[in-house]
Amino acid sequence: MSGDIHIRKDGRAGRITLTRPKALNALSYDMAMAIEAALDDWRDDAEVALVLINAEGDKAFCAGGDIQQLYDTGRAGDFAFGRRFWADEYRLNAKIAEYPKPYVALMQGFVMGGGVGISCHGSHRVACESTQVAMPECGIGLVPDVGGSLLLARAPGRMGEYLGTTGTRMGPDDAIYSGFADVYVPQLKWGDLIAALVETGDPAVIDAATETPPTGNLRGIESQVAAHFGGERLGDIVNSLRAEDSEFTAQALKALSRGSPLSMACAVEMIHRLRGSDADIRRALGLEYRFTYRAMEEGDFLEGIRAAIIDKDRDPHWQHALDSLPGTAVASMLMPLGADALTFEREATT
């Protein structure tokens, strides 16, 4: 196993540990595929009663995907690598959501982007005092993906639109309230919790360690979010926020001013399409893939990465301004892909 990830069987558990804390455990393509291979191996292994994923370091469980290679290939005009990366990563996300055995994720520090995809679809999601969950993709010209659009669509009220467009970070209580985590266990208890999970293979042992987290911020702004983020389109949300002079609206508008207007508008539309009882992980990932398939060639992704990661000037030049986004732009990015649609099948190798 590479130095970036440690996969093994330990007692009754299949163990996955991300081991690149200096990089905030950013998820590379090879790491994602190693996780998928392990899940395939353990599916019918009678010795493995549950899967336990955690990470080294205090700062992050996983702060996102390793996007340097995506940027480099995209800038070179090679869009195939990114499309394969996303298709394979999304297959893993679906596999986690549909896994027949308990999947326990211990989520300390930053849990963002790709980190959400390998933790928040699990059956048992454990937050602690340092947990900071977010879907900040609109800030780099993407949309909340890795199945995050489905979690946002299922969040209370209009919280999904708010979290998806602003990239607001959620502490442990906020993450539980919004449906990105299940329980709160102080990190001091994690050593004993891991030992009990490994020994018993029974996720019920989590219950004995669970505590009530400190109250977060989101519950207190639910009515304001509902009042301003219920519009049909991004423009409706912006107009509503501009019509009220308050600390909440000022902070929300500031956050929206940083994201790609195209990405934020598509995020709102995706959440609306997925909200409802008939939505599932595969439908969400398929919709996300429509956007990410086009993200480099037609979207703001490469410019967003340049501004945030490469040049770090924090001054992205988006294709569209917040007030001049064509009505056809969202429809164009989310059109069905036909023969290129996400299939959740491995690409044949020669």
mmCIF file of N, CA and C in Angstrom, residues 221-345:
data_model
loop_
_atom_site.group_PDB
_atom_site.id
_atom_site.type_symbol
_atom_site.label_atom_id
_atom_site.label_comp_id
_atom_site.label_asym_id
_atom_site.label_seq_id
_atom_site.Cartn_x
_atom_site.Cartn_y
_atom_site.Cartn_z
ATOM 1 N N ILE A 221 -30.382 30.431 12.199
ATOM 2 C CA ILE A 221 -30.627 31.238 10.997
ATOM 3 C C ILE A 221 -31.587 30.541 10.032
ATOM 4 N N GLU A 222 -32.257 29.499 10.512
ATOM 5 C CA GLU A 222 -33.125 28.725 9.622
ATOM 6 C C GLU A 222 -34.208 29.581 8.979
ATOM 7 N N SER A 223 -34.811 30.477 9.747
ATOM 8 C CA SER A 223 -35.893 31.299 9.195
ATOM 9 C C SER A 223 -35.362 32.287 8.162
ATOM 10 N N GLN A 224 -34.178 32.843 8.398
ATOM 11 C CA GLN A 224 -33.593 33.768 7.435
ATOM 12 C C GLN A 224 -33.207 33.058 6.143
ATOM 13 N N VAL A 225 -32.656 31.860 6.281
ATOM 14 C CA VAL A 225 -32.317 31.067 5.097
ATOM 15 C C VAL A 225 -33.581 30.751 4.301
ATOM 16 N N ALA A 226 -34.627 30.357 4.992
ATOM 17 C CA ALA A 226 -35.885 30.031 4.313
ATOM 18 C C ALA A 226 -36.458 31.249 3.588
ATOM 19 N N ALA A 227 -36.315 32.416 4.195
ATOM 20 C CA ALA A 227 -36.884 33.630 3.624
ATOM 21 C C ALA A 227 -36.166 34.070 2.354
ATOM 22 N N HIS A 228 -34.857 33.801 2.266
ATOM 23 C CA HIS A 228 -34.071 34.367 1.168
ATOM 24 C C HIS A 228 -33.568 33.340 0.148
ATOM 25 N N PHE A 229 -33.506 32.075 0.526
ATOM 26 C CA PHE A 229 -32.913 31.082 -0.373
ATOM 27 C C PHE A 229 -33.953 30.148 -0.988
ATOM 28 N N GLY A 230 -35.209 30.571 -0.984
ATOM 29 C CA GLY A 230 -36.269 29.748 -1.541
ATOM 30 C C GLY A 230 -36.619 30.085 -2.974
ATOM 31 N N GLY A 231 -35.871 30.999 -3.597
ATOM 32 C CA GLY A 231 -36.177 31.394 -4.964
ATOM 33 C C GLY A 231 -35.949 30.290 -5.973
ATOM 34 N N GLU A 232 -36.609 30.424 -7.105
ATOM 35 C CA GLU A 232 -36.484 29.398 -8.140
ATOM 36 C C GLU A 232 -35.107 29.393 -8.774
ATOM 37 N N ARG A 233 -34.507 30.587 -8.907
ATOM 38 C CA ARG A 233 -33.201 30.715 -9.534
ATOM 39 C C ARG A 233 -32.255 31.497 -8.648
ATOM 40 N N LEU A 234 -30.964 31.436 -8.994
ATOM 41 C CA LEU A 234 -29.963 32.170 -8.233
ATOM 42 C C LEU A 234 -30.290 33.657 -8.198
ATOM 43 N N GLY A 235 -30.736 34.198 -9.304
ATOM 44 C CA GLY A 235 -31.073 35.622 -9.355
ATOM 45 C C GLY A 235 -32.161 35.992 -8.368
ATOM 46 N N ASP A 236 -33.118 35.108 -8.146
ATOM 47 C CA ASP A 236 -34.179 35.363 -7.170
ATOM 48 C C ASP A 236 -33.605 35.444 -5.754
ATOM 49 N N ILE A 237 -32.633 34.559 -5.466
ATOM 50 C CA ILE A 237 -31.990 34.557 -4.156
ATOM 51 C C ILE A 237 -31.221 35.857 -3.949
ATOM 52 N N VAL A 238 -30.454 36.247 -4.955
ATOM 53 C CA VAL A 238 -29.664 37.478 -4.857
ATOM 54 C C VAL A 238 -30.567 38.693 -4.662
ATOM 55 N N ASN A 239 -31.641 38.776 -5.431
ATOM 56 C CA ASN A 239 -32.561 39.921 -5.306
ATOM 57 C C ASN A 239 -33.199 39.977 -3.924
ATOM 58 N N SER A 240 -33.550 38.820 -3.380
ATOM 59 C CA SER A 240 -34.145 38.772 -2.052
ATOM 60 C C SER A 240 -33.157 39.256 -0.994
ATOM 61 N N LEU A 241 -31.921 38.822 -1.110
ATOM 62 C CA LEU A 241 -30.895 39.241 -0.151
ATOM 63 C C LEU A 241 -30.642 40.744 -0.242
ATOM 64 N N ARG A 242 -30.614 41.265 -1.451
ATOM 65 C CA ARG A 242 -30.354 42.693 -1.635
ATOM 66 C C ARG A 242 -31.488 43.563 -1.103
ATOM 67 N N ALA A 243 -32.671 42.994 -0.995
ATOM 68 C CA ALA A 243 -33.843 43.778 -0.565
ATOM 69 C C ALA A 243 -33.901 43.976 0.941
ATOM 70 N N GLU A 244 -33.010 43.319 1.681
ATOM 71 C CA GLU A 244 -33.012 43.450 3.145
ATOM 72 C C GLU A 244 -31.622 43.834 3.629
ATOM 73 N N ASP A 245 -31.546 44.804 4.484
ATOM 74 C CA ASP A 245 -30.276 45.255 5.048
ATOM 75 C C ASP A 245 -30.107 44.647 6.438
ATOM 76 N N SER A 246 -29.338 43.568 6.511
ATOM 77 C CA SER A 246 -29.099 42.913 7.794
ATOM 78 C C SER A 246 -27.727 42.262 7.760
ATOM 79 N N GLU A 247 -27.257 41.863 8.925
ATOM 80 C CA GLU A 247 -25.953 41.194 8.993
ATOM 81 C C GLU A 247 -25.970 39.891 8.202
ATOM 82 N N PHE A 248 -27.078 39.146 8.308
ATOM 83 C CA PHE A 248 -27.179 37.874 7.583
ATOM 84 C C PHE A 248 -27.104 38.092 6.081
ATOM 85 N N THR A 249 -27.903 39.027 5.550
ATOM 86 C CA THR A 249 -27.919 39.231 4.102
ATOM 87 C C THR A 249 -26.585 39.768 3.606
ATOM 88 N N ALA A 250 -25.939 40.622 4.395
ATOM 89 C CA ALA A 250 -24.636 41.158 3.980
ATOM 90 C C ALA A 250 -23.596 40.043 3.893
ATOM 91 N N GLN A 251 -23.597 39.138 4.877
ATOM 92 C CA GLN A 251 -22.637 38.039 4.865
ATOM 93 C C GLN A 251 -22.930 37.062 3.733
ATOM 94 N N ALA A 252 -24.206 36.819 3.488
ATOM 95 C CA ALA A 252 -24.571 35.897 2.416
ATOM 96 C C ALA A 252 -24.181 36.466 1.058
ATOM 97 N N LEU A 253 -24.446 37.739 0.840
ATOM 98 C CA LEU A 253 -24.084 38.367 -0.431
ATOM 99 C C LEU A 253 -22.569 38.386 -0.631
ATOM 100 N N LYS A 254 -21.830 38.597 0.430
ATOM 101 C CA LYS A 254 -20.373 38.561 0.336
ATOM 102 C C LYS A 254 -19.895 37.179 -0.088
ATOM 103 N N ALA A 255 -20.489 36.149 0.487
ATOM 104 C CA ALA A 255 -20.123 34.783 0.116
ATOM 105 C C ALA A 255 -20.477 34.497 -1.338
ATOM 106 N N LEU A 256 -21.654 34.928 -1.773
ATOM 107 C CA LEU A 256 -22.073 34.695 -3.153
ATOM 108 C C LEU A 256 -21.202 35.460 -4.147
ATOM 109 N N SER A 257 -20.645 36.584 -3.719
ATOM 110 C CA SER A 257 -19.805 37.377 -4.621
ATOM 111 C C SER A 257 -18.505 36.669 -4.963
ATOM 112 N N ARG A 258 -18.134 35.656 -4.173
ATOM 113 C CA ARG A 258 -16.865 34.962 -4.396
ATOM 114 C C ARG A 258 -16.997 33.768 -5.329
ATOM 115 N N GLY A 259 -18.190 33.203 -5.452
ATOM 116 C CA GLY A 259 -18.358 31.984 -6.231
ATOM 117 C C GLY A 259 -18.584 32.241 -7.703
ATOM 118 N N SER A 260 -18.430 31.203 -8.492
ATOM 119 C CA SER A 260 -18.752 31.275 -9.916
ATOM 120 C C SER A 260 -20.263 31.378 -10.077
ATOM 121 N N PRO A 261 -20.760 32.441 -10.704
ATOM 122 C CA PRO A 261 -22.211 32.549 -10.897
ATOM 123 C C PRO A 261 -22.800 31.355 -11.640
ATOM 124 N N LEU A 262 -22.082 30.844 -12.631
ATOM 125 C CA LEU A 262 -22.574 29.679 -13.373
ATOM 126 C C LEU A 262 -22.681 28.472 -12.445
ATOM 127 N N SER A 263 -21.670 28.250 -11.630
ATOM 128 C CA SER A 263 -21.675 27.106 -10.720
ATOM 129 C C SER A 263 -22.775 27.232 -9.672
ATOM 130 N N MET A 264 -22.915 28.417 -9.096
ATOM 131 C CA MET A 264 -23.939 28.609 -8.064
ATOM 132 C C MET A 264 -25.343 28.435 -8.640
ATOM 133 N N ALA A 265 -25.577 28.959 -9.833
ATOM 134 C CA ALA A 265 -26.891 28.812 -10.461
ATOM 135 C C ALA A 265 -27.190 27.352 -10.763
ATOM 136 N N CYS A 266 -26.178 26.619 -11.219
ATOM 137 C CA CYS A 266 -26.370 25.192 -11.485
ATOM 138 C C CYS A 266 -26.592 24.420 -10.190
ATOM 139 N N ALA A 267 -25.895 24.805 -9.124
ATOM 140 C CA ALA A 267 -26.084 24.137 -7.837
ATOM 141 C C ALA A 267 -27.520 24.287 -7.351
ATOM 142 N N VAL A 268 -28.058 25.494 -7.465
ATOM 143 C CA VAL A 268 -29.448 25.724 -7.056
ATOM 144 C C VAL A 268 -30.390 24.846 -7.876
ATOM 145 N N GLU A 269 -30.189 24.818 -9.177
ATOM 146 C CA GLU A 269 -31.055 24.019 -10.050
ATOM 147 C C GLU A 269 -30.946 22.538 -9.721
ATOM 148 N N MET A 270 -29.748 22.048 -9.470
ATOM 149 C CA MET A 270 -29.560 20.632 -9.142
ATOM 150 C C MET A 270 -30.268 20.263 -7.852
ATOM 151 N N ILE A 271 -30.130 21.109 -6.841
ATOM 152 C CA ILE A 271 -30.783 20.836 -5.558
ATOM 153 C C ILE A 271 -32.299 20.783 -5.738
ATOM 154 N N HIS A 272 -32.833 21.694 -6.531
ATOM 155 C CA HIS A 272 -34.280 21.701 -6.785
ATOM 156 C C HIS A 272 -34.723 20.422 -7.492
ATOM 157 N N ARG A 273 -33.950 19.979 -8.459
ATOM 158 C CA ARG A 273 -34.319 18.762 -9.192
ATOM 159 C C ARG A 273 -34.272 17.526 -8.297
ATOM 160 N N LEU A 274 -33.356 17.531 -7.331
ATOM 161 C CA LEU A 274 -33.151 16.340 -6.501
ATOM 162 C C LEU A 274 -34.022 16.313 -5.255
ATOM 163 N N ARG A 275 -34.598 17.432 -4.908
ATOM 164 C CA ARG A 275 -35.414 17.477 -3.692
ATOM 165 C C ARG A 275 -36.697 16.674 -3.908
ATOM 166 N N GLY A 276 -36.915 15.690 -3.063
ATOM 167 C CA GLY A 276 -38.097 14.852 -3.200
ATOM 168 C C GLY A 276 -37.768 13.404 -2.938
ATOM 169 N N SER A 277 -38.774 12.616 -2.710
ATOM 170 C CA SER A 277 -38.583 11.240 -2.259
ATOM 171 C C SER A 277 -38.015 10.321 -3.332
ATOM 172 N N ASP A 278 -38.094 10.716 -4.607
ATOM 173 C CA ASP A 278 -37.642 9.803 -5.667
ATOM 174 C C ASP A 278 -36.158 9.961 -5.965
ATOM 175 N N ALA A 279 -35.477 10.918 -5.341
ATOM 176 C CA ALA A 279 -34.058 11.135 -5.608
ATOM 177 C C ALA A 279 -33.220 10.081 -4.890
ATOM 178 N N ASP A 280 -32.164 9.603 -5.549
ATOM 179 C CA ASP A 280 -31.240 8.680 -4.919
ATOM 180 C C ASP A 280 -29.814 9.045 -5.324
ATOM 181 N N ILE A 281 -28.848 8.326 -4.781
ATOM 182 C CA ILE A 281 -27.449 8.685 -4.981
ATOM 183 C C ILE A 281 -27.060 8.619 -6.456
ATOM 184 N N ARG A 282 -27.555 7.653 -7.185
ATOM 185 C CA ARG A 282 -27.152 7.520 -8.585
ATOM 186 C C ARG A 282 -27.739 8.635 -9.446
ATOM 187 N N ARG A 283 -28.944 9.014 -9.145
ATOM 188 C CA ARG A 283 -29.524 10.134 -9.889
ATOM 189 C C ARG A 283 -28.734 11.410 -9.616
ATOM 190 N N ALA A 284 -28.357 11.631 -8.371
ATOM 191 C CA ALA A 284 -27.591 12.826 -8.019
ATOM 192 C C ALA A 284 -26.227 12.828 -8.696
ATOM 193 N N LEU A 285 -25.528 11.721 -8.635
ATOM 194 C CA LEU A 285 -24.201 11.645 -9.238
ATOM 195 C C LEU A 285 -24.270 11.791 -10.755
ATOM 196 N N GLY A 286 -25.300 11.228 -11.358
ATOM 197 C CA GLY A 286 -25.470 11.379 -12.803
ATOM 198 C C GLY A 286 -25.684 12.823 -13.203
ATOM 199 N N LEU A 287 -26.441 13.547 -12.386
ATOM 200 C CA LEU A 287 -26.676 14.967 -12.654
ATOM 201 C C LEU A 287 -25.399 15.771 -12.436
ATOM 202 N N GLU A 288 -24.684 15.461 -11.381
ATOM 203 C CA GLU A 288 -23.410 16.144 -11.132
ATOM 204 C C GLU A 288 -22.429 15.917 -12.279
ATOM 205 N N TYR A 289 -22.423 14.702 -12.804
ATOM 206 C CA TYR A 289 -21.473 14.375 -13.868
ATOM 207 C C TYR A 289 -21.764 15.155 -15.152
ATOM 208 N N ARG A 290 -23.011 15.506 -15.373
ATOM 209 C CA ARG A 290 -23.314 16.349 -16.527
ATOM 210 C C ARG A 290 -22.527 17.647 -16.443
ATOM 211 N N PHE A 291 -22.443 18.192 -15.237
ATOM 212 C CA PHE A 291 -21.701 19.443 -15.054
ATOM 213 C C PHE A 291 -20.195 19.196 -15.114
ATOM 214 N N THR A 292 -19.693 18.248 -14.333
ATOM 215 C CA THR A 292 -18.250 18.065 -14.267
ATOM 216 C C THR A 292 -17.685 17.590 -15.606
ATOM 217 N N TYR A 293 -18.452 16.848 -16.387
ATOM 218 C CA TYR A 293 -18.013 16.445 -17.720
ATOM 219 C C TYR A 293 -17.688 17.673 -18.574
ATOM 220 N N ARG A 294 -18.461 18.731 -18.366
ATOM 221 C CA ARG A 294 -18.287 19.957 -19.165
ATOM 222 C C ARG A 294 -17.476 21.027 -18.444
ATOM 223 N N ALA A 295 -17.085 20.768 -17.192
ATOM 224 C CA ALA A 295 -16.557 21.823 -16.320
ATOM 225 C C ALA A 295 -15.294 22.484 -16.855
ATOM 226 N N MET A 296 -14.389 21.692 -17.426
ATOM 227 C CA MET A 296 -13.138 22.255 -17.922
ATOM 228 C C MET A 296 -13.322 22.995 -19.239
ATOM 229 N N GLU A 297 -14.078 22.383 -20.125
ATOM 230 C CA GLU A 297 -14.202 22.916 -21.482
ATOM 231 C C GLU A 297 -15.193 24.074 -21.558
ATOM 232 N N GLU A 298 -16.272 23.992 -20.793
ATOM 233 C CA GLU A 298 -17.336 24.987 -20.914
ATOM 234 C C GLU A 298 -17.594 25.773 -19.637
ATOM 235 N N GLY A 299 -17.077 25.310 -18.508
ATOM 236 C CA GLY A 299 -17.343 25.959 -17.229
ATOM 237 C C GLY A 299 -16.192 26.820 -16.755
ATOM 238 N N ASP A 300 -16.187 27.123 -15.470
ATOM 239 C CA ASP A 300 -15.207 28.020 -14.858
ATOM 240 C C ASP A 300 -14.136 27.285 -14.063
ATOM 241 N N PHE A 301 -14.063 25.969 -14.172
ATOM 242 C CA PHE A 301 -13.211 25.183 -13.291
ATOM 243 C C PHE A 301 -11.731 25.555 -13.400
ATOM 244 N N LEU A 302 -11.200 25.600 -14.599
ATOM 245 C CA LEU A 302 -9.772 25.870 -14.750
ATOM 246 C C LEU A 302 -9.408 27.265 -14.224
ATOM 247 N N GLU A 303 -10.260 28.234 -14.460
ATOM 248 C CA GLU A 303 -10.017 29.581 -13.955
ATOM 249 C C GLU A 303 -10.147 29.611 -12.434
ATOM 250 N N GLY A 304 -11.096 28.873 -11.903
ATOM 251 C CA GLY A 304 -11.259 28.827 -10.460
ATOM 252 C C GLY A 304 -10.055 28.222 -9.766
ATOM 253 N N ILE A 305 -9.500 27.156 -10.331
ATOM 254 C CA ILE A 305 -8.311 26.531 -9.758
ATOM 255 C C ILE A 305 -7.103 27.451 -9.892
ATOM 256 N N ARG A 306 -6.994 28.096 -11.043
ATOM 257 C CA ARG A 306 -5.878 29.039 -11.226
ATOM 258 C C ARG A 306 -5.863 30.092 -10.123
ATOM 259 N N ALA A 307 -7.029 30.685 -9.868
ATOM 260 C CA ALA A 307 -7.104 31.783 -8.901
ATOM 261 C C ALA A 307 -6.914 31.309 -7.470
ATOM 262 N N ALA A 308 -7.402 30.118 -7.149
ATOM 263 C CA ALA A 308 -7.376 29.641 -5.769
ATOM 264 C C ALA A 308 -6.121 28.852 -5.420
ATOM 265 N N ILE A 309 -5.613 28.073 -6.365
ATOM 266 C CA ILE A 309 -4.559 27.114 -6.058
ATOM 267 C C ILE A 309 -3.242 27.423 -6.756
ATOM 268 N N ILE A 310 -3.302 27.811 -8.009
ATOM 269 C CA ILE A 310 -2.079 27.974 -8.797
ATOM 270 C C ILE A 310 -1.450 29.348 -8.553
ATOM 271 N N ASP A 311 -2.108 30.397 -8.984
ATOM 272 C CA ASP A 311 -1.583 31.753 -8.781
ATOM 273 C C ASP A 311 -1.919 32.306 -7.405
ATOM 274 N N LYS A 312 -2.987 31.793 -6.807
ATOM 275 C CA LYS A 312 -3.425 32.192 -5.465
ATOM 276 C C LYS A 312 -3.686 33.691 -5.363
ATOM 277 N N ASP A 313 -4.166 34.288 -6.467
ATOM 278 C CA ASP A 313 -4.475 35.714 -6.418
ATOM 279 C C ASP A 313 -5.894 35.984 -5.911
ATOM 280 N N ARG A 314 -6.688 34.918 -5.762
ATOM 281 C CA ARG A 314 -8.066 35.029 -5.273
ATOM 282 C C ARG A 314 -8.883 36.015 -6.106
ATOM 283 N N ASP A 315 -8.551 36.112 -7.386
ATOM 284 C CA ASP A 315 -9.242 37.046 -8.275
ATOM 285 C C ASP A 315 -9.670 36.327 -9.555
ATOM 286 N N PRO A 316 -10.612 35.391 -9.443
ATOM 287 C CA PRO A 316 -11.034 34.640 -10.631
ATOM 288 C C PRO A 316 -11.836 35.527 -11.589
ATOM 289 N N HIS A 317 -11.607 35.315 -12.850
ATOM 290 C CA HIS A 317 -12.358 36.032 -13.881
ATOM 291 C C HIS A 317 -13.405 35.062 -14.445
ATOM 292 N N TRP A 318 -14.563 35.059 -13.809
ATOM 293 C CA TRP A 318 -15.622 34.145 -14.211
ATOM 294 C C TRP A 318 -16.189 34.542 -15.582
ATOM 295 N N GLN A 319 -16.769 33.560 -16.262
ATOM 296 C CA GLN A 319 -17.377 33.816 -17.574
ATOM 297 C C GLN A 319 -18.520 34.826 -17.492
ATOM 298 N N HIS A 320 -19.274 34.749 -16.424
ATOM 299 C CA HIS A 320 -20.485 35.558 -16.290
ATOM 300 C C HIS A 320 -20.465 36.327 -14.978
ATOM 301 N N ALA A 321 -21.069 37.488 -14.980
ATOM 302 C CA ALA A 321 -21.269 38.235 -13.742
ATOM 303 C C ALA A 321 -22.551 37.775 -13.072
ATOM 304 N N LEU A 322 -22.666 38.074 -11.800
ATOM 305 C CA LEU A 322 -23.820 37.629 -11.021
ATOM 306 C C LEU A 322 -25.134 38.150 -11.611
ATOM 307 N N ASP A 323 -25.096 39.326 -12.210
ATOM 308 C CA ASP A 323 -26.318 39.937 -12.728
ATOM 309 C C ASP A 323 -26.526 39.736 -14.221
ATOM 310 N N SER A 324 -25.620 39.026 -14.864
ATOM 311 C CA SER A 324 -25.756 38.874 -16.319
ATOM 312 C C SER A 324 -25.568 37.432 -16.782
ATOM 313 N N LEU A 325 -26.012 36.508 -15.954
ATOM 314 C CA LEU A 325 -25.914 35.089 -16.316
ATOM 315 C C LEU A 325 -27.046 34.749 -17.276
ATOM 316 N N PRO A 326 -26.745 34.307 -18.501
ATOM 317 C CA PRO A 326 -27.814 33.980 -19.454
ATOM 318 C C PRO A 326 -28.696 32.852 -18.936
ATOM 319 N N GLY A 327 -29.968 32.954 -19.224
ATOM 320 C CA GLY A 327 -30.889 31.925 -18.772
ATOM 321 C C GLY A 327 -30.602 30.554 -19.350
ATOM 322 N N THR A 328 -29.931 30.519 -20.502
ATOM 323 C CA THR A 328 -29.636 29.241 -21.156
ATOM 324 C C THR A 328 -28.393 28.566 -20.602
ATOM 325 N N ALA A 329 -27.585 29.301 -19.828
ATOM 326 C CA ALA A 329 -26.302 28.763 -19.394
ATOM 327 C C ALA A 329 -26.462 27.542 -18.498
ATOM 328 N N VAL A 330 -27.406 27.605 -17.557
ATOM 329 C CA VAL A 330 -27.620 26.483 -16.648
ATOM 330 C C VAL A 330 -28.121 25.264 -17.415
ATOM 331 N N ALA A 331 -29.087 25.483 -18.286
ATOM 332 C CA ALA A 331 -29.633 24.376 -19.070
ATOM 333 C C ALA A 331 -28.551 23.713 -19.902
ATOM 334 N N SER A 332 -27.639 24.515 -20.443
ATOM 335 C CA SER A 332 -26.576 23.979 -21.280
ATOM 336 C C SER A 332 -25.624 23.087 -20.484
ATOM 337 N N MET A 333 -25.292 23.500 -19.258
ATOM 338 C CA MET A 333 -24.362 22.720 -18.440
ATOM 339 C C MET A 333 -24.989 21.434 -17.905
ATOM 340 N N LEU A 334 -26.319 21.415 -17.773
ATOM 341 C CA LEU A 334 -26.991 20.263 -17.163
ATOM 342 C C LEU A 334 -27.769 19.417 -18.164
ATOM 343 N N MET A 335 -27.538 19.651 -19.440
ATOM 344 C CA MET A 335 -28.194 18.832 -20.471
ATOM 345 C C MET A 335 -27.732 17.380 -20.369
ATOM 346 N N PRO A 336 -28.594 16.426 -20.688
ATOM 347 C CA PRO A 336 -28.171 15.021 -20.708
ATOM 348 C C PRO A 336 -26.959 14.826 -21.617
ATOM 349 N N LEU A 337 -26.128 13.858 -21.269
ATOM 350 C CA LEU A 337 -24.893 13.610 -22.010
ATOM 351 C C LEU A 337 -25.023 12.527 -23.066
ATOM 352 N N GLY A 338 -26.194 11.925 -23.181
ATOM 353 C CA GLY A 338 -26.372 10.890 -24.188
ATOM 354 C C GLY A 338 -25.449 9.717 -23.945
ATOM 355 N N ALA A 339 -24.673 9.348 -24.943
ATOM 356 C CA ALA A 339 -23.788 8.188 -24.851
ATOM 357 C C ALA A 339 -22.683 8.376 -23.827
ATOM 358 N N ASP A 340 -22.414 9.617 -23.427
ATOM 359 C CA ASP A 340 -21.359 9.889 -22.456
ATOM 360 C C ASP A 340 -21.868 9.947 -21.017
ATOM 361 N N ALA A 341 -23.142 9.642 -20.807
ATOM 362 C CA ALA A 341 -23.724 9.705 -19.459
ATOM 363 C C ALA A 341 -23.004 8.749 -18.511
ATOM 364 N N LEU A 342 -23.015 9.089 -17.228
ATOM 365 C CA LEU A 342 -22.389 8.260 -16.211
ATOM 366 C C LEU A 342 -23.086 6.911 -16.121
ATOM 367 N N THR A 343 -22.311 5.821 -16.144
ATOM 368 C CA THR A 343 -22.885 4.485 -16.142
ATOM 369 C C THR A 343 -22.584 3.692 -14.861
ATOM 370 N N PHE A 344 -21.623 4.152 -14.057
ATOM 371 C CA PHE A 344 -21.191 3.449 -12.839
ATOM 372 C C PHE A 344 -20.491 2.128 -13.157
ATOM 373 N N GLU A 345 -20.076 1.992 -14.404
ATOM 374 C CA GLU A 345 -19.313 0.795 -14.805
ATOM 375 C C GLU A 345 -17.857 1.170 -14.980
#
